[in-house]
mmCIF file of C-alpha atoms in Angstrom:
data_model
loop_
_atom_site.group_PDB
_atom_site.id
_atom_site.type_symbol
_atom_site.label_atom_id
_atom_site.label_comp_id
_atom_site.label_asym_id
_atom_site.label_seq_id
_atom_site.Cartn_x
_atom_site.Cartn_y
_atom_site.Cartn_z
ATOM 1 C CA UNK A 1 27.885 -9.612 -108.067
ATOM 2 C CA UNK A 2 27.187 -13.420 -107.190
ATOM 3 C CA UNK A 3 28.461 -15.717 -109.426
ATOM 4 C CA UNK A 4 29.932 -19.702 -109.715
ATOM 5 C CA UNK A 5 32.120 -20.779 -112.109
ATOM 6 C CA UNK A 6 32.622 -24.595 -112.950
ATOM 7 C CA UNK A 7 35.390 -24.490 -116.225
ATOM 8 C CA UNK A 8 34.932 -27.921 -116.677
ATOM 9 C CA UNK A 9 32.432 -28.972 -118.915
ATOM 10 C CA UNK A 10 33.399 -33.085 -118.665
ATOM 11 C CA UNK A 11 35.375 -34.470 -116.251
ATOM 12 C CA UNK A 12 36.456 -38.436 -117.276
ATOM 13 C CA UNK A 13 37.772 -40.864 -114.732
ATOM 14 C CA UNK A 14 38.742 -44.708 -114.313
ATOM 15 C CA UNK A 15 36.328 -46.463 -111.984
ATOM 16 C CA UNK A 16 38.847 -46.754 -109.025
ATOM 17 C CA UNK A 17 40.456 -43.434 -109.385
ATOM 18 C CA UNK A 18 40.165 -40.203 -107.634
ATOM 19 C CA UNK A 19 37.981 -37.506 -109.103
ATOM 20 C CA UNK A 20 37.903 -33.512 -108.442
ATOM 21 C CA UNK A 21 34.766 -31.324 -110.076
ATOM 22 C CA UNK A 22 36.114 -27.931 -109.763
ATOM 23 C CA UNK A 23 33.814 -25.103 -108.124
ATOM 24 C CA UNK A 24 35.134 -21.559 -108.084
ATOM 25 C CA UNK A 25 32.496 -18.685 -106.443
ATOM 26 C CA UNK A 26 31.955 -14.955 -105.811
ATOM 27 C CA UNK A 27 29.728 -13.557 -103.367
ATOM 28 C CA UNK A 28 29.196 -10.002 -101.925
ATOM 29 C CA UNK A 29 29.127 -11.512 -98.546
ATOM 30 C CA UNK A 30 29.176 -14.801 -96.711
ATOM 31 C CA UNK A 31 28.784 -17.867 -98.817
ATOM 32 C CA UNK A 32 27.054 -21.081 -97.992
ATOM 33 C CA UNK A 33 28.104 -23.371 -100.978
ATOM 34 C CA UNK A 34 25.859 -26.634 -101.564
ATOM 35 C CA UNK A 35 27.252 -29.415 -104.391
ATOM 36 C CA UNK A 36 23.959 -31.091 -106.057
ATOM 37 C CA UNK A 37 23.932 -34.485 -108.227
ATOM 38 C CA UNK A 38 21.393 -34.700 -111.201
ATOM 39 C CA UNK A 39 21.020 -37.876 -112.659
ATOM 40 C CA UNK A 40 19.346 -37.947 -116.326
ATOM 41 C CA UNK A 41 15.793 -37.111 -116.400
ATOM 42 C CA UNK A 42 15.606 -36.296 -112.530
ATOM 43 C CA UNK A 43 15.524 -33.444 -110.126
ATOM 44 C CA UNK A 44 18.634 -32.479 -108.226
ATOM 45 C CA UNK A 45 19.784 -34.576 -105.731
ATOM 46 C CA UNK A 46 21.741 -32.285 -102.329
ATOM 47 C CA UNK A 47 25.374 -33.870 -101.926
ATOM 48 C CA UNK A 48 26.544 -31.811 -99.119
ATOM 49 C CA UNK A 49 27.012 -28.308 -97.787
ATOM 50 C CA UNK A 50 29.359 -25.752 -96.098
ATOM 51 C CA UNK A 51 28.347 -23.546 -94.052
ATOM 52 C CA UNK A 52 30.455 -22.340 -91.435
ATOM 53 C CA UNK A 53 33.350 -24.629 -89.434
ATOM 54 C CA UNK A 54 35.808 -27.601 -90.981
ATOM 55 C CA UNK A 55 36.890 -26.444 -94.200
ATOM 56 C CA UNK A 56 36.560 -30.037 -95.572
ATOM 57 C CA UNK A 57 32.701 -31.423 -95.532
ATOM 58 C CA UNK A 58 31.461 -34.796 -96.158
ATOM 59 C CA UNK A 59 27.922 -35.627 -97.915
ATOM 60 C CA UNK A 60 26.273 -38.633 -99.171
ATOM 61 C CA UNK A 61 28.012 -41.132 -101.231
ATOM 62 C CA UNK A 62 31.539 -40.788 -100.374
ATOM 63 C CA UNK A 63 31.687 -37.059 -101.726
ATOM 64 C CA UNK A 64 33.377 -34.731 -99.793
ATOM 65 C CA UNK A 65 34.381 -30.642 -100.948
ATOM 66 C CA UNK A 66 36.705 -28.353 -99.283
ATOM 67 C CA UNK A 67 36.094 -24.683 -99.214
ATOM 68 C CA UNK A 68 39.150 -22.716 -99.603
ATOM 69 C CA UNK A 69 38.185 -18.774 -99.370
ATOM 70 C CA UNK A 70 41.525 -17.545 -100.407
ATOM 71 C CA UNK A 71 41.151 -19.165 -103.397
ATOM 72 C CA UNK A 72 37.231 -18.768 -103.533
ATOM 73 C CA UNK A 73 37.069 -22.649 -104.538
ATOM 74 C CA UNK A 74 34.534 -25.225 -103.167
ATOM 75 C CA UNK A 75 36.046 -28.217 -105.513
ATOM 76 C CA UNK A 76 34.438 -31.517 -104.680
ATOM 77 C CA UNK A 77 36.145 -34.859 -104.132
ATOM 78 C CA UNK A 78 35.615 -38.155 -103.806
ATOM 79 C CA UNK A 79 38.800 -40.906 -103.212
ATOM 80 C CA UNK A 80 37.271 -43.638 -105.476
ATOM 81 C CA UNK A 81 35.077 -43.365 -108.148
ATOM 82 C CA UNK A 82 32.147 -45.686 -109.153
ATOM 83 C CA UNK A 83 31.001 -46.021 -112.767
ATOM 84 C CA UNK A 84 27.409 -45.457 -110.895
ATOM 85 C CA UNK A 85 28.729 -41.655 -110.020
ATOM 86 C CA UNK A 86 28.680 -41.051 -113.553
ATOM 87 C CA UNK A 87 26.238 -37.694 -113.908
ATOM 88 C CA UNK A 88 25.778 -33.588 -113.655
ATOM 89 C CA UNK A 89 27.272 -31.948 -110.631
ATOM 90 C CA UNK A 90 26.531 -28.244 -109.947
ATOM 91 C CA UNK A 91 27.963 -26.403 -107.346
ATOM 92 C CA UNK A 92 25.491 -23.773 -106.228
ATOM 93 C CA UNK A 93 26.167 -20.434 -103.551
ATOM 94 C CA UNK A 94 24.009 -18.710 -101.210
ATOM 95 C CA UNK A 95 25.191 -15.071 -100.550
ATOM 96 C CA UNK A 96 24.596 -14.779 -97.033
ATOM 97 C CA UNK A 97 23.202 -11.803 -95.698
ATOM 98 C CA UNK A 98 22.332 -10.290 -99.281
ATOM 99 C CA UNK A 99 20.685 -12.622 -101.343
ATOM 100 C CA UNK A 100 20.050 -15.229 -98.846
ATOM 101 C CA UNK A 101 16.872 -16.431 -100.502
ATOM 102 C CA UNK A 102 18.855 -17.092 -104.262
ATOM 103 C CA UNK A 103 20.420 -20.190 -104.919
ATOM 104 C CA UNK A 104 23.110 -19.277 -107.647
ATOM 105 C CA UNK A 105 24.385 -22.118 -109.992
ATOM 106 C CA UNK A 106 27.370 -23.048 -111.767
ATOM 107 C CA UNK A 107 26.671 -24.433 -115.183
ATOM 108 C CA UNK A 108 27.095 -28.154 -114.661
ATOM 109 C CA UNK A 109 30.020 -31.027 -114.716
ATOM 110 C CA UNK A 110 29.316 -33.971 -116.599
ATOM 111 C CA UNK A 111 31.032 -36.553 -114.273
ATOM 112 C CA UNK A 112 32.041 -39.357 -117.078
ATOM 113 C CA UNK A 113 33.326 -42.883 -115.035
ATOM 114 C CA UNK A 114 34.542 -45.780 -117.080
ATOM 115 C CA UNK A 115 35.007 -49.469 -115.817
ATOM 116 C CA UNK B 1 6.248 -38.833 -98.733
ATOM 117 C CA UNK B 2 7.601 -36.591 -101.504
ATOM 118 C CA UNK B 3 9.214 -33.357 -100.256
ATOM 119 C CA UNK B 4 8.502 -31.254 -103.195
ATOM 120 C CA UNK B 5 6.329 -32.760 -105.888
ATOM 121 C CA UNK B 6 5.239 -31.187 -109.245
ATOM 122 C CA UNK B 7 2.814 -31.597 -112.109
ATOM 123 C CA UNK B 8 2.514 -32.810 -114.667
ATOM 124 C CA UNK B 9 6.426 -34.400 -115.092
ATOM 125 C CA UNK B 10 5.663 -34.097 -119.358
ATOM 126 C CA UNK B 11 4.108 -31.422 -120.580
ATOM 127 C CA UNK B 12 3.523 -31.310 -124.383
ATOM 128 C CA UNK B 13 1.448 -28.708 -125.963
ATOM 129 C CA UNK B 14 1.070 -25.987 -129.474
ATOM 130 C CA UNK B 15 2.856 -22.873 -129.434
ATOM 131 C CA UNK B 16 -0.713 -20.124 -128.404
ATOM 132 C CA UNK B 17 -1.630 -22.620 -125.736
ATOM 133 C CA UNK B 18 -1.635 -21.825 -122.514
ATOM 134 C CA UNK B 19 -0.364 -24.160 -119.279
ATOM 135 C CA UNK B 20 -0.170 -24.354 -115.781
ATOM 136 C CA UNK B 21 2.715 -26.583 -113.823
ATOM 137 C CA UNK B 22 2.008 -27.279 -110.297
ATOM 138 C CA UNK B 23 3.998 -27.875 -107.143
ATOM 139 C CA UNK B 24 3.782 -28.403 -103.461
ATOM 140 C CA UNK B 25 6.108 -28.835 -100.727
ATOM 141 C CA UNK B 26 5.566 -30.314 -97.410
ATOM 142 C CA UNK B 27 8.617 -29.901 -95.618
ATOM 143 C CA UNK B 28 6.937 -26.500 -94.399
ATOM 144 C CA UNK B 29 9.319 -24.862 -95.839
ATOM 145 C CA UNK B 30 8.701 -20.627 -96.396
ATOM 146 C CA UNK B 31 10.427 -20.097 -99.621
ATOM 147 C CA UNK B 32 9.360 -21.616 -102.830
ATOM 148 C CA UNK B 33 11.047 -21.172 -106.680
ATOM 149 C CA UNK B 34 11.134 -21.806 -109.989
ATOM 150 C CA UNK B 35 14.265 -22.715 -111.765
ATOM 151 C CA UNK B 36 14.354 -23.039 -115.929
ATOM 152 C CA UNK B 37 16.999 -26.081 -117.172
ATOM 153 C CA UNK B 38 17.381 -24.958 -120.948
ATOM 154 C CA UNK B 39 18.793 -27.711 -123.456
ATOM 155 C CA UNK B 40 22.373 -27.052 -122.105
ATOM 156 C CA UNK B 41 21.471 -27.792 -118.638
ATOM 157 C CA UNK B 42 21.916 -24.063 -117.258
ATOM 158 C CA UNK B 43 19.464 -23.293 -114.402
ATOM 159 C CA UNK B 44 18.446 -20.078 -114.286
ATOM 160 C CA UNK B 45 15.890 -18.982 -111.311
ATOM 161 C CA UNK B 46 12.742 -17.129 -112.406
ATOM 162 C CA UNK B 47 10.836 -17.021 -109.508
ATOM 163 C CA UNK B 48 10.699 -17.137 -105.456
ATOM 164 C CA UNK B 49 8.416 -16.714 -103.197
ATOM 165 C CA UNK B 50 8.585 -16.264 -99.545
ATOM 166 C CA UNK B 51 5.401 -16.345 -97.469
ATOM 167 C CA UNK B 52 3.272 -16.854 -100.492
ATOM 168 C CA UNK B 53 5.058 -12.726 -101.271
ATOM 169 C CA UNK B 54 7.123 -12.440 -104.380
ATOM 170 C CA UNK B 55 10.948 -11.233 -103.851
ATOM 171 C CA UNK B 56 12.498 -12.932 -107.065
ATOM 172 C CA UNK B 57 11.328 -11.993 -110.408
ATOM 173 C CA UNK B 58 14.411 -12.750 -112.404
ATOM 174 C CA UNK B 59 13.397 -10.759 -115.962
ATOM 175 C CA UNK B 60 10.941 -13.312 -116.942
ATOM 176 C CA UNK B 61 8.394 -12.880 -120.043
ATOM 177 C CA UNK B 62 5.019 -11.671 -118.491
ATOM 178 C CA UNK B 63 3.412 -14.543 -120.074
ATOM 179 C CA UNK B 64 4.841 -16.542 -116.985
ATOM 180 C CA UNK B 65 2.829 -15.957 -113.976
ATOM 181 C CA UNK B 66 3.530 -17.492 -110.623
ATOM 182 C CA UNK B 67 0.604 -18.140 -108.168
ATOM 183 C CA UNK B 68 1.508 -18.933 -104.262
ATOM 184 C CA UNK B 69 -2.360 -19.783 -102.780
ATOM 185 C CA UNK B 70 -0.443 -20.419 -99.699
ATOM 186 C CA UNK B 71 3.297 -21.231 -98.087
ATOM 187 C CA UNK B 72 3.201 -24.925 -99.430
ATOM 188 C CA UNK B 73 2.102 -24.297 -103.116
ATOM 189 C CA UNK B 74 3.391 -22.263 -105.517
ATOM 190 C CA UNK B 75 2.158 -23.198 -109.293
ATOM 191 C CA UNK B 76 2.988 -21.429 -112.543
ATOM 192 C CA UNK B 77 0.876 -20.613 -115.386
ATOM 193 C CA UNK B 78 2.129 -19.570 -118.795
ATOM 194 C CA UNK B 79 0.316 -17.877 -121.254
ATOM 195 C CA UNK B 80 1.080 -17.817 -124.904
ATOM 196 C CA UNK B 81 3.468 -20.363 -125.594
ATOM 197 C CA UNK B 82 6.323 -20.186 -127.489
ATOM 198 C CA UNK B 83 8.558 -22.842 -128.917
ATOM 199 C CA UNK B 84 11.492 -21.236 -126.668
ATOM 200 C CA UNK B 85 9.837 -21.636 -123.543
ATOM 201 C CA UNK B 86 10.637 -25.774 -123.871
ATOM 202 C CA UNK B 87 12.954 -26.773 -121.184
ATOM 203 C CA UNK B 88 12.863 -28.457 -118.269
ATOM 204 C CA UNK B 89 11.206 -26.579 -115.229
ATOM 205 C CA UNK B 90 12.280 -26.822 -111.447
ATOM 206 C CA UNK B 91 10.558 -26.663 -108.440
ATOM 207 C CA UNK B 92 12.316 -26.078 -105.047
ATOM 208 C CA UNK B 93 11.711 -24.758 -101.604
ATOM 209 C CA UNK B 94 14.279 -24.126 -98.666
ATOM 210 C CA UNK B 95 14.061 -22.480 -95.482
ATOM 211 C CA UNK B 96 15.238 -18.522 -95.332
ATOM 212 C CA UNK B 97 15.798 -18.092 -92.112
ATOM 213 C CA UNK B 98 18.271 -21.631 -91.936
ATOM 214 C CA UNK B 99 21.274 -22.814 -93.417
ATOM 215 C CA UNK B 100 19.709 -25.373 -95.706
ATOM 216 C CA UNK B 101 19.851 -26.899 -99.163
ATOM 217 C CA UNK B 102 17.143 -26.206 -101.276
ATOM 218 C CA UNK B 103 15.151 -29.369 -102.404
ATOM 219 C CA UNK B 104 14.461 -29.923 -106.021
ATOM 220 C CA UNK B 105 11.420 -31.328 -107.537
ATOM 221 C CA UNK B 106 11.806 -34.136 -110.087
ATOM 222 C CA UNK B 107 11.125 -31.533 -112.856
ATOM 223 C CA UNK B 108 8.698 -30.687 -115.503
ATOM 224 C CA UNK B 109 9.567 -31.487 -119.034
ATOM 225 C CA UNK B 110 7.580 -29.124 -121.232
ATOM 226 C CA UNK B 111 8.022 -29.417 -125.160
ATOM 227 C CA UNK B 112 5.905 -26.933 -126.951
ATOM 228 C CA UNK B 113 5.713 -27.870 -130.562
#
């Protein structure tokens, strides 16, 4: 069964600080994993992907996530935080070949950054 | 140019009414869904279409019925609505045969009252 897990409801952070949103997947196959940013009253906004190669990505922003398949984890990072990062991150999963056309989401992060 | 673009972005109507959402895509993109964002922010897929063919049908109510005229549209109409069926609704598209992201729509905030 295909599944993503995010056990963190709220994440809080200092402006300046490092932050980690914590993705945790299971896929019958392969997985591509995608992290998406939704700021209030808009659509989802793609951060970054991995897909095959360098276990650490980089996306827009300064984000970056690093897929670790012994530990089935796709946490995203980012070195300093920005009170303007402040929003809902879901980590989403493609299971690649058998439910390639299925995005699967994790139930959100609410990314809280204070000055 | 907006890659996936739906409408109406607020939608309210009486519960018995019925409603259509639209979207299109032009990123010519093969596979088009629709994604529910209930009050907690879950999204749950209910529908995708590749090639204008249904292959997702996620359990959804019958009163929800997706159209796909062709590859860049796919619009959904729902009958009979009930006062559970407000939420926010998602529009996305992707390529199957690629590694990409799907691309969101800005959303569809129906409130049926």
């Amino acid at each position: 069964a295909q599944s993503v897990a995010q056990p963190e409801d709220q994440v809080n952070v200092a402006e300046g600080n490092p932050l980690t949103v914590k993705c945790t997947y299971s896929v019958s196959g392969n997985p591509y994993l995608f992290w998406y940013v939704q700021y209030p009253n808009r659509g989802l906004q793609f951060l970054l992907k991995y897909i095959t190669g360098d276990n650490l990505v980089k996306g827009s922003y300064g984000f970056e996530a690093e897929f670790n398949k012994s530990q089935t984890s796709f946490h995203l990072k980012k070195p300093s935080a920005l009170v303007s990062d402040s929003a809902l991150y879901f980590c989403a999963v493609r299971d690649i070949p058998y439910n390639f056309n299925k995005f699967y989401f994790g139930s959100g992060t609410k990314l809280n950054v204070k000055p | 140019d907006t890659a996936v673009s739906q409408t109406p972005k607020y939608l309210v109507t009486q519960m018995g009414n019925d409603k259509s959402i639209k979207c299109e895509q032009n990123l010519g993109h093969d596979t088009m869904y629709w994604y529910k964002q209930d009050s907690k922010k879950f999204l749950k897929i209910m529908f995708s279409y590749n090639n204008k063919e249904l292959i997702i049908n996620e359990t959804v109510p019958n009163r929800f019925s997706p159209k796909s005229p062709d590859k860049a549209h796919l619009n959904l109409h729902i009958n009979s609505l009930e006062l559970g069926d407000s939420a926010v609704y998602f529009c996305a598209s992707s390529q199957s045969q690629r590694r990409d992201e799907a691309f969101f729509g800005q959303g569809t905030r129906l409130t049926v009252v």
